[in-house]
XYZ file of N, CA and C in Angstrom:
678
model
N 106.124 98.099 91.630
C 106.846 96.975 92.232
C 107.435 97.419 93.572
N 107.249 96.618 94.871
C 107.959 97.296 96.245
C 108.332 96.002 96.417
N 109.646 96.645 97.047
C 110.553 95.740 98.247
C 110.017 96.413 99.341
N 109.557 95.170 100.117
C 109.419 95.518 101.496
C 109.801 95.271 102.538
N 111.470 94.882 102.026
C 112.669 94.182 103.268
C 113.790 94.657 102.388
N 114.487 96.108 103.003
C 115.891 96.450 102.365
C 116.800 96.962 103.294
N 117.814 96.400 103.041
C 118.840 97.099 103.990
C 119.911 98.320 103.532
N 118.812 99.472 102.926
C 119.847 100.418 102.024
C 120.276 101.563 103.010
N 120.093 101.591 104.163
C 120.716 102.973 105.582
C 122.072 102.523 105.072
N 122.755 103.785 104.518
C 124.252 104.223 104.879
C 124.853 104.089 106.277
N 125.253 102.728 107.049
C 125.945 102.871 107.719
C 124.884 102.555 109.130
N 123.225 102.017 108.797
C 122.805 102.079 109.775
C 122.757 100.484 110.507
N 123.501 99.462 109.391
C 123.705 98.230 109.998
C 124.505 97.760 108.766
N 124.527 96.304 108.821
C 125.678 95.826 107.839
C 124.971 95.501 106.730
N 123.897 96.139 106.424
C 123.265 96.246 104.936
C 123.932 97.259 103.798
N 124.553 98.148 104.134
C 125.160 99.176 103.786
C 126.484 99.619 104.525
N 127.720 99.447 103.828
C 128.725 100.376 104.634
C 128.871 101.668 104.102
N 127.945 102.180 103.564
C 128.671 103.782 103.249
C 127.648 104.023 101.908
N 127.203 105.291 101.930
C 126.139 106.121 101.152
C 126.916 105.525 99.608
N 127.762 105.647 98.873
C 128.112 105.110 97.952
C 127.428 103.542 97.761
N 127.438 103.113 98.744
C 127.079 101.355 98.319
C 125.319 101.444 98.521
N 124.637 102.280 99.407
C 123.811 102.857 99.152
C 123.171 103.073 97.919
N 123.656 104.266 97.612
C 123.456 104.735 96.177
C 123.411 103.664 95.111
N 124.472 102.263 95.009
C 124.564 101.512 93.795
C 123.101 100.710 94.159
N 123.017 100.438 95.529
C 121.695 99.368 96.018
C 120.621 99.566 95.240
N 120.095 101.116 95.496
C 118.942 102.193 94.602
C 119.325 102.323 93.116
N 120.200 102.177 92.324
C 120.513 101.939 91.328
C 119.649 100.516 90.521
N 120.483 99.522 91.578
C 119.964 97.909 90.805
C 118.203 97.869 91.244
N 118.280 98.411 92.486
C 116.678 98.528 92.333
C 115.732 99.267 91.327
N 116.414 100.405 90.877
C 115.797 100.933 89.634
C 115.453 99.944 88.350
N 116.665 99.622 88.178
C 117.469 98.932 86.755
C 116.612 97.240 87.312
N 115.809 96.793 88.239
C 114.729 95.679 88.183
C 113.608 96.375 88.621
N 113.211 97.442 88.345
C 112.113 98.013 88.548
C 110.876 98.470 89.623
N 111.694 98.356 90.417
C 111.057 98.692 91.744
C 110.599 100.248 91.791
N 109.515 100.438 92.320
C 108.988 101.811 92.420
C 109.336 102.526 93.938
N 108.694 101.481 94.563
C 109.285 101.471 95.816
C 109.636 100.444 97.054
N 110.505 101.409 97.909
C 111.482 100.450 98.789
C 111.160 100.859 100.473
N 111.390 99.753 101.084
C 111.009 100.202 102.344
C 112.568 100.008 103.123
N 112.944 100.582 103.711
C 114.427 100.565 104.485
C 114.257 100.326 105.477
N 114.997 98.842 105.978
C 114.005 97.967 106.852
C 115.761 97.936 108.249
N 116.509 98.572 108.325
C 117.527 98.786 109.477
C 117.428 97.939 110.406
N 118.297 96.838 111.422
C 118.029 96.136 112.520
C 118.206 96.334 113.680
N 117.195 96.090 113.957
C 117.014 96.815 115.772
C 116.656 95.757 116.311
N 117.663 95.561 117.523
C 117.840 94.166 118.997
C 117.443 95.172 120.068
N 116.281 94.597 120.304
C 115.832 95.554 121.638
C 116.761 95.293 122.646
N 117.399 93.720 122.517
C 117.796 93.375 123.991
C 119.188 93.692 124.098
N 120.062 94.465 123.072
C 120.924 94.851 123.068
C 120.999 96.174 122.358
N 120.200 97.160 121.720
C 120.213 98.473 121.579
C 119.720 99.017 121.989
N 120.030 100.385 121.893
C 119.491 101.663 122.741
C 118.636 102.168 121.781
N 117.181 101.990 122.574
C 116.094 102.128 121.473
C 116.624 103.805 120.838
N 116.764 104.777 121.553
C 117.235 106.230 121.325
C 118.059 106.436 120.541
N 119.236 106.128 120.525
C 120.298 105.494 119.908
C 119.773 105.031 118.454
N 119.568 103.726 118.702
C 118.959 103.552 116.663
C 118.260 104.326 116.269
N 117.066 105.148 116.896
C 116.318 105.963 116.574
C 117.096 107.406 115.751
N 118.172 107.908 116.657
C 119.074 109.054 115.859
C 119.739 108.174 114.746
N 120.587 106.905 114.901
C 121.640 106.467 113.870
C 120.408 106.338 112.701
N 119.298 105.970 112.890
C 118.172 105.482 111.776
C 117.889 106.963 110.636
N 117.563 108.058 111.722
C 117.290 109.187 111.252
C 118.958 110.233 110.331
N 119.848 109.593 111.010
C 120.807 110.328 110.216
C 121.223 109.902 108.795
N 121.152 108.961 108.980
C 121.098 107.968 108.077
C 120.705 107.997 106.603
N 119.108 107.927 107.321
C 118.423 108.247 105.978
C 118.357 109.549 105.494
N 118.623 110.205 106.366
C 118.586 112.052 105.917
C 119.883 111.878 105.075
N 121.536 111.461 105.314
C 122.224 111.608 104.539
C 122.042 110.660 103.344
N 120.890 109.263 103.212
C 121.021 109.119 101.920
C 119.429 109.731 101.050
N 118.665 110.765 101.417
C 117.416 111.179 100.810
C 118.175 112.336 100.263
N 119.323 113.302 100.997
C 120.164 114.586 100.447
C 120.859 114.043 99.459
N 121.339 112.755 99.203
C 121.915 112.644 97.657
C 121.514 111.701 96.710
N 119.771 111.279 97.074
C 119.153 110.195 96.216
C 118.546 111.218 95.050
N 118.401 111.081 94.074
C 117.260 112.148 93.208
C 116.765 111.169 92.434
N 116.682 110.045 92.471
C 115.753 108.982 91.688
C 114.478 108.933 91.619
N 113.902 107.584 90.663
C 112.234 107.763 91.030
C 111.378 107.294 92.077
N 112.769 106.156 92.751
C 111.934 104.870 94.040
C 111.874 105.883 95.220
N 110.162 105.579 95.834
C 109.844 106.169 96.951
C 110.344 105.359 97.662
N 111.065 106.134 98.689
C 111.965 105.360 99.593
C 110.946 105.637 101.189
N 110.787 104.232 101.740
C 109.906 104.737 103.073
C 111.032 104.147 104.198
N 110.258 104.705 105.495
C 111.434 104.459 106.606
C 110.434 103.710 107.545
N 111.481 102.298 107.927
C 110.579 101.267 108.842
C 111.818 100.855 109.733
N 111.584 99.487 109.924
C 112.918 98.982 110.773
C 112.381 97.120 110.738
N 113.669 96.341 110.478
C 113.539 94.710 110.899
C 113.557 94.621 112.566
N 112.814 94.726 113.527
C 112.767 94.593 114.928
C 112.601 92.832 114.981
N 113.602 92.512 116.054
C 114.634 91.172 116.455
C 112.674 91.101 117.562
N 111.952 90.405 117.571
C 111.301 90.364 118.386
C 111.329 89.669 119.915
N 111.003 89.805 121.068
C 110.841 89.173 122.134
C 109.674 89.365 122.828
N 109.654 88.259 123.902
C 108.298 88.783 124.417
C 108.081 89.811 125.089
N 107.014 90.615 125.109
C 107.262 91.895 125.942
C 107.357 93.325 125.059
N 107.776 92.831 123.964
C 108.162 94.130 123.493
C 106.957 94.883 122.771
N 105.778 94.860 123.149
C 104.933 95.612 122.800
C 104.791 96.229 123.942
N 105.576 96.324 124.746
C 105.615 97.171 125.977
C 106.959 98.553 126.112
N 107.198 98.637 124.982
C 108.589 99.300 124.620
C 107.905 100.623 124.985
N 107.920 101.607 125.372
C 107.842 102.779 124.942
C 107.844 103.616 123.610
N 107.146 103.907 122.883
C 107.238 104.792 121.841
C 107.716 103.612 120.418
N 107.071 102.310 120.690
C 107.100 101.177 119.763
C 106.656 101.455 118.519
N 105.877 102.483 118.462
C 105.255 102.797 117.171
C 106.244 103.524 115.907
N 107.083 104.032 116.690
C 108.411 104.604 115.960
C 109.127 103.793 115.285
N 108.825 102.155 115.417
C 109.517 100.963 114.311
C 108.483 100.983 113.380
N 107.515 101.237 113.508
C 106.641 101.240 112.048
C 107.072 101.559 111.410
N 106.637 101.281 109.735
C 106.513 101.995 108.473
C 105.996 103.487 108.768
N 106.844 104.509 108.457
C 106.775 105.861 108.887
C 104.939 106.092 108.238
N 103.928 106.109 108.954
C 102.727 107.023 108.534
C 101.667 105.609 108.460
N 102.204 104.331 108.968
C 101.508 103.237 109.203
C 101.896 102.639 110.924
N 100.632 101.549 110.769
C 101.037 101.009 112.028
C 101.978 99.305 112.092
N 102.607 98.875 110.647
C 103.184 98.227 110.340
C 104.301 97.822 111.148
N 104.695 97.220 111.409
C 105.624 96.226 111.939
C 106.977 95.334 111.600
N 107.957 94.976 110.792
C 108.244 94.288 110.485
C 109.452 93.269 111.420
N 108.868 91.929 112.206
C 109.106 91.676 113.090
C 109.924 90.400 112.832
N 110.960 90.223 112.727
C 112.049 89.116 113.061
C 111.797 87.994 114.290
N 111.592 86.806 113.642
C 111.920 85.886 114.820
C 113.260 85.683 115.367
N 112.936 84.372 116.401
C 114.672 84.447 116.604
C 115.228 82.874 115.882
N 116.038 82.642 115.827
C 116.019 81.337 114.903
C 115.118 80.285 114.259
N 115.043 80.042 115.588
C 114.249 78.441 115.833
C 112.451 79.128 115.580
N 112.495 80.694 115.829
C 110.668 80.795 115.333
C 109.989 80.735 116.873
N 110.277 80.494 117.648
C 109.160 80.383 118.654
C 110.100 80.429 119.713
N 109.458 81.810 120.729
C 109.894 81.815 122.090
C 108.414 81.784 123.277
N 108.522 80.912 124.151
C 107.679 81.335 125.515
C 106.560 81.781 124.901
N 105.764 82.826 125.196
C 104.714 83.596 124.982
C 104.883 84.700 124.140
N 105.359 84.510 123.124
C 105.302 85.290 122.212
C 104.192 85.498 121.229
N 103.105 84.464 121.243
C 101.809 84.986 120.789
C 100.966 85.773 121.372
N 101.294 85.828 122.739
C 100.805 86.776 123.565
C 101.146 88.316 123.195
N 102.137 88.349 122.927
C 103.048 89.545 122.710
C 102.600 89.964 121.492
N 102.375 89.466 120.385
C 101.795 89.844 118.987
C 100.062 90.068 119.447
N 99.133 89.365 119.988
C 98.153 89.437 120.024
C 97.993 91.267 120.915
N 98.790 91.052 121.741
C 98.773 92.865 122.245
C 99.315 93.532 121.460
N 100.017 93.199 120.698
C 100.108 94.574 119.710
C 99.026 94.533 118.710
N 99.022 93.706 118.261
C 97.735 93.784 117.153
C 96.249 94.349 118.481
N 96.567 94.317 119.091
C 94.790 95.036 120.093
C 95.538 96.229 120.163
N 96.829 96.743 120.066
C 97.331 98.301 120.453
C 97.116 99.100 118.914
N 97.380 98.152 118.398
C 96.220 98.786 116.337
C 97.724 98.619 115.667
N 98.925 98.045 115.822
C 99.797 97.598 115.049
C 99.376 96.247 114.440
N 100.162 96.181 113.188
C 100.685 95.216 112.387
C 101.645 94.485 112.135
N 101.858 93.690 113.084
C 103.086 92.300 112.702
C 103.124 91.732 111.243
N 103.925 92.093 110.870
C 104.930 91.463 109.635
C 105.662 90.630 109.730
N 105.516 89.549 109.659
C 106.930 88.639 109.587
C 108.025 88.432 109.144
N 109.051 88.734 109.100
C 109.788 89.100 108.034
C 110.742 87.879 107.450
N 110.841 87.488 106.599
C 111.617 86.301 105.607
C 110.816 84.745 106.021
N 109.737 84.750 106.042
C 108.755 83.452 106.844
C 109.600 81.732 106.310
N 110.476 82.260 105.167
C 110.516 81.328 104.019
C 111.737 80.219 104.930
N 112.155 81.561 106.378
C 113.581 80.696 107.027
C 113.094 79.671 108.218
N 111.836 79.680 108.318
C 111.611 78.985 109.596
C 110.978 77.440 109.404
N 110.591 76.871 110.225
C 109.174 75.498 110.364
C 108.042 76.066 109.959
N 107.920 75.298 108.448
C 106.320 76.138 108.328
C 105.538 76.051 109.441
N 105.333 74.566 110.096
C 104.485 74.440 111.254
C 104.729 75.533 112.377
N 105.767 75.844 112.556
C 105.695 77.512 113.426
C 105.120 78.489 113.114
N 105.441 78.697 111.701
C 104.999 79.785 110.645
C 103.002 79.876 111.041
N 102.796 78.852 110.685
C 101.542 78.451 110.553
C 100.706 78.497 111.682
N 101.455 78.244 112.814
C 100.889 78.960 114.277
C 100.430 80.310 114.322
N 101.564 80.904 113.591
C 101.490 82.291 113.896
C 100.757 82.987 113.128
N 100.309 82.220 111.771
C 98.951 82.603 110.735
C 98.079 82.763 111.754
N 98.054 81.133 112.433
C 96.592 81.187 112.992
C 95.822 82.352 113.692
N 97.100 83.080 114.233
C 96.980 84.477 115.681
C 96.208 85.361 114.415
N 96.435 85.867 113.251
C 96.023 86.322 112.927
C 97.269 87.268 111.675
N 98.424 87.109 112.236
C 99.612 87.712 112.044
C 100.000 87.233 110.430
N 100.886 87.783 109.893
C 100.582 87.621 108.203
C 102.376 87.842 108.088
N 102.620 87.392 106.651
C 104.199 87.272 106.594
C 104.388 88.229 105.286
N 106.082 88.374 105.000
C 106.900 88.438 104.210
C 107.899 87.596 103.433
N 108.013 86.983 102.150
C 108.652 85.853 102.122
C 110.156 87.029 101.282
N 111.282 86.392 101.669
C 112.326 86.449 100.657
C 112.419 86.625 99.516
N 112.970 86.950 98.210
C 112.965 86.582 96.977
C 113.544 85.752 96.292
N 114.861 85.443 97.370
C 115.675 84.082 96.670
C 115.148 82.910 97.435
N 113.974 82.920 98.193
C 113.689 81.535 98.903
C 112.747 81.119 97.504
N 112.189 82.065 97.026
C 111.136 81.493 95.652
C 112.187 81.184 94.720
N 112.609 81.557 94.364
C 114.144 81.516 92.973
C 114.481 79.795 93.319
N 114.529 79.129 94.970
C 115.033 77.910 95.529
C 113.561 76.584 95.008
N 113.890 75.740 94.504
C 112.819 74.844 94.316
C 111.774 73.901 95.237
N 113.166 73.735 96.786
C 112.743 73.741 97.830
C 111.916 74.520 98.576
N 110.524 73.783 99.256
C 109.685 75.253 100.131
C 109.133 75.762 99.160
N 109.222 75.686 97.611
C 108.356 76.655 97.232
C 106.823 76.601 96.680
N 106.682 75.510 97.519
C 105.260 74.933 97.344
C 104.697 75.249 98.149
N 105.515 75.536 99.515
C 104.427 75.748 100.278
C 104.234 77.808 100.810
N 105.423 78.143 99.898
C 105.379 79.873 99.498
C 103.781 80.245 98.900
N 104.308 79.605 98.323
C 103.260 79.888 97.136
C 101.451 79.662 97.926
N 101.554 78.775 97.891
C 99.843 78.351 99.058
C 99.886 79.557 100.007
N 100.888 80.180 100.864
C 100.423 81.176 101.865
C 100.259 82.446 100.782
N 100.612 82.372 100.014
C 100.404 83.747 99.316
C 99.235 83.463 98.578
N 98.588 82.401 97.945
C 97.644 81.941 97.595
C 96.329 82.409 98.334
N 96.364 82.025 99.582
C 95.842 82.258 100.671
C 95.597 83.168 101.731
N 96.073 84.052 101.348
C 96.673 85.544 102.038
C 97.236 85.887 103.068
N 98.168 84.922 103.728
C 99.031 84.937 104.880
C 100.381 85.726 104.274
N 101.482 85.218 103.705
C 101.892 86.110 102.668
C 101.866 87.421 101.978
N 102.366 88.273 102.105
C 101.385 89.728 101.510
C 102.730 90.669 101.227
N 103.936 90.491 101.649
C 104.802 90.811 100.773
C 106.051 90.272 100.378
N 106.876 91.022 99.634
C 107.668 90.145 98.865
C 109.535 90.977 99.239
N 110.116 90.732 99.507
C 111.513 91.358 99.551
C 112.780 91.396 99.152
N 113.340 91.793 98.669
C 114.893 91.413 98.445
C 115.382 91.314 99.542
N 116.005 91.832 100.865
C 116.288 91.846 101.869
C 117.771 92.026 101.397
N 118.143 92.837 100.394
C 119.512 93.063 100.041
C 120.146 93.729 101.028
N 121.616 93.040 101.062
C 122.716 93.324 101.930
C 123.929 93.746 101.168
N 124.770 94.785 101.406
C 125.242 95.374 100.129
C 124.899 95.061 98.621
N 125.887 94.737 97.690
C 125.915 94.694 96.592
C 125.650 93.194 95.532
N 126.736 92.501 96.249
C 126.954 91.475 95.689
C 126.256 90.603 94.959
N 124.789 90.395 95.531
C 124.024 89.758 95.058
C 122.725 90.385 94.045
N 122.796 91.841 94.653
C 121.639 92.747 93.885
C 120.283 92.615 94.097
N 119.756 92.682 92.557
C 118.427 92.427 92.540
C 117.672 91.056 91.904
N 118.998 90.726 91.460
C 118.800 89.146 90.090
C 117.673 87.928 90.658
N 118.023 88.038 92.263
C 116.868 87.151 93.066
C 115.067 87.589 92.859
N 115.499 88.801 93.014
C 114.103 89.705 92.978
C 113.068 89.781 91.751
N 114.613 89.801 90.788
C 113.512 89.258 89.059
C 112.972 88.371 89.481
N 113.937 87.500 89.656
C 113.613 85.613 89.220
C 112.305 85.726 90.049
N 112.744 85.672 91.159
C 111.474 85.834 92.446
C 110.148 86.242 91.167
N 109.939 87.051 90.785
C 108.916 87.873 90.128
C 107.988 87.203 89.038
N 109.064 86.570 88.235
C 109.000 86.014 87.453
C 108.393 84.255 87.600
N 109.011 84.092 88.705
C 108.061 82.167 89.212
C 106.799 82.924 89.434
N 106.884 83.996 90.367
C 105.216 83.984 90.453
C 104.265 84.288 89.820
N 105.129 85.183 88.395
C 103.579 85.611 87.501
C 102.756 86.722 87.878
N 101.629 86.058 87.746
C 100.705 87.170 88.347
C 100.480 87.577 89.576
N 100.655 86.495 90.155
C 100.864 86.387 91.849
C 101.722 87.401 92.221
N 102.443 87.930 91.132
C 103.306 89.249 92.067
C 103.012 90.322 92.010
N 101.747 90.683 91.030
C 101.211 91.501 90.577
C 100.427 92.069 92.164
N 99.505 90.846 92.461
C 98.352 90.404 93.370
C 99.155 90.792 94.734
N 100.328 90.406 94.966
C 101.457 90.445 95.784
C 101.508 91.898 96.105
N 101.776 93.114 95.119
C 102.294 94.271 95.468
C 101.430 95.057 95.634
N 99.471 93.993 95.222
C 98.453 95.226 95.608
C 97.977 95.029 97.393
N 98.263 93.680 97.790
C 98.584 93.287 99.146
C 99.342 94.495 100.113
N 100.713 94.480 99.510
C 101.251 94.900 100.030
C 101.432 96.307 100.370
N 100.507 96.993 98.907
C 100.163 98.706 98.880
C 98.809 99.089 99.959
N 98.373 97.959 99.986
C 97.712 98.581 101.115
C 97.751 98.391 102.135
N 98.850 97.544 102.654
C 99.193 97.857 104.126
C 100.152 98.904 103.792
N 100.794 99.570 102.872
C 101.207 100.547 103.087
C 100.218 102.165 102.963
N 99.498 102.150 102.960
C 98.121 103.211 102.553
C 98.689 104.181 103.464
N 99.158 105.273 103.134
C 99.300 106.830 103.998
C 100.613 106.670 104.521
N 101.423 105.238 104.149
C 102.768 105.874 104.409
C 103.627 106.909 103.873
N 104.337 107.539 104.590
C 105.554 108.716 104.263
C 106.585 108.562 103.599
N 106.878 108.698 102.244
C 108.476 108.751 102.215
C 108.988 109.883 102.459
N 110.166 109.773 102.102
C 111.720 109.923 103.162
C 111.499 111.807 102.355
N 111.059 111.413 101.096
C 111.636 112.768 100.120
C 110.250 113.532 100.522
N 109.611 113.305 101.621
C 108.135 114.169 101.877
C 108.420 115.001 103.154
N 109.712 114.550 104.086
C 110.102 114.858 104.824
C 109.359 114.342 106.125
């Protein structure tokens, strides 16, 4: 079972305030059965210092891999705030899924800026992978643009748990636009209880869901491989 939207960095955004709340996150993820987790940290190009998140990202996870000893392979990625242009970042490949060319790319509210299909279509020719991340918050009809490019999503776990929208969840994952599934947990409060339920509407589909999603992860690194 993988989450492939978590916010468990000690301290590397407001997913976590402190390796303790950390630690309980990887707990409830155990205790709903997750094998593995991808630690998905938020990075605003247009207001961070790519260098900067890059060390806070790396300290981060080094201080929570020195006191994890569990069974979930923990991998290191990042939620990147997208704009246009930013496949022009320097050293962009460093938001990947550590040992993939994965992506996991945030719109900005409303889903659509200017030429931003432009901007995905060059990264996907630079051999990255746009991820969409939480598809479940936008205009499907935006959403559905951005199928067309070629680009593929991530849905939420409490947007499926919602009765609303979840007709039309279900068809992109049906269909293979869709390909993974997330808690997108933010401290504690809420856990993993979305992530069952989530699991559980879909059946088998989540089964189908996490073999999707294992192979866009194929040759990634976790954290405990160094």
């Amino acid at each position: 079972m993988i989450d492939f939207h978590a916010h468990i960095l000690p301290g590397a955004d407001h997913g976590s305030d402190g390796l303790e709340t950390s630690l309980r996150q990887l707990a409830l993820a155990e205790e709903a059965g997750v094998d593995t987790i991808v630690a998905t940290p938020h990075f605003y190009p247009q207001s961070d210092s790519f260098s900067e998140f890059l060390r806070r990202r790396e300290r981060t996870a080094s201080e929570l891999i020195n006191r994890y000893s569990g069974p979930i392979r923990i991998l290191l990625g990042a939620e990147v705030h997208m704009c246009v242009g930013l496949d022009h970042l320097p050293g962009i490949e460093e938001l990947c899924v550590s040992g993939t060319g994965v992506i996991l790319s945030e719109l900005t509210f409303h889903g659509y800026a200017g030429n931003m299909g432009e901007t995905f279509d060059r990264m996907q020719d630079d051999g990255l992978i746009p991820i969409l991340a939480h598809v479940d918050r936008y205009d499907p009809n935006v959403i559905e643009n951005y199928f067309s490019l070629g680009v593929q999503g991530q849905v939420n776990a409490d947007a499926l748990v919602r009765h609303f929208g979840r007709k039309h969840l279900l068809n992109w994952i049906d269909d293979g636009w869709v390909v993974a599934l997330g808690s997108d947990i933010h401290m504690t409060n809420v856990g993993y209880g979305p992530y069952r339920k989530a699991r559980a509407v879909l059946g088998g589909r989540a089964d189908r869901l996490d073999e999707e999603t294992a192979k866009l992860l194929q040759g990634a690194r976790a954290l405990a491989d160094g």
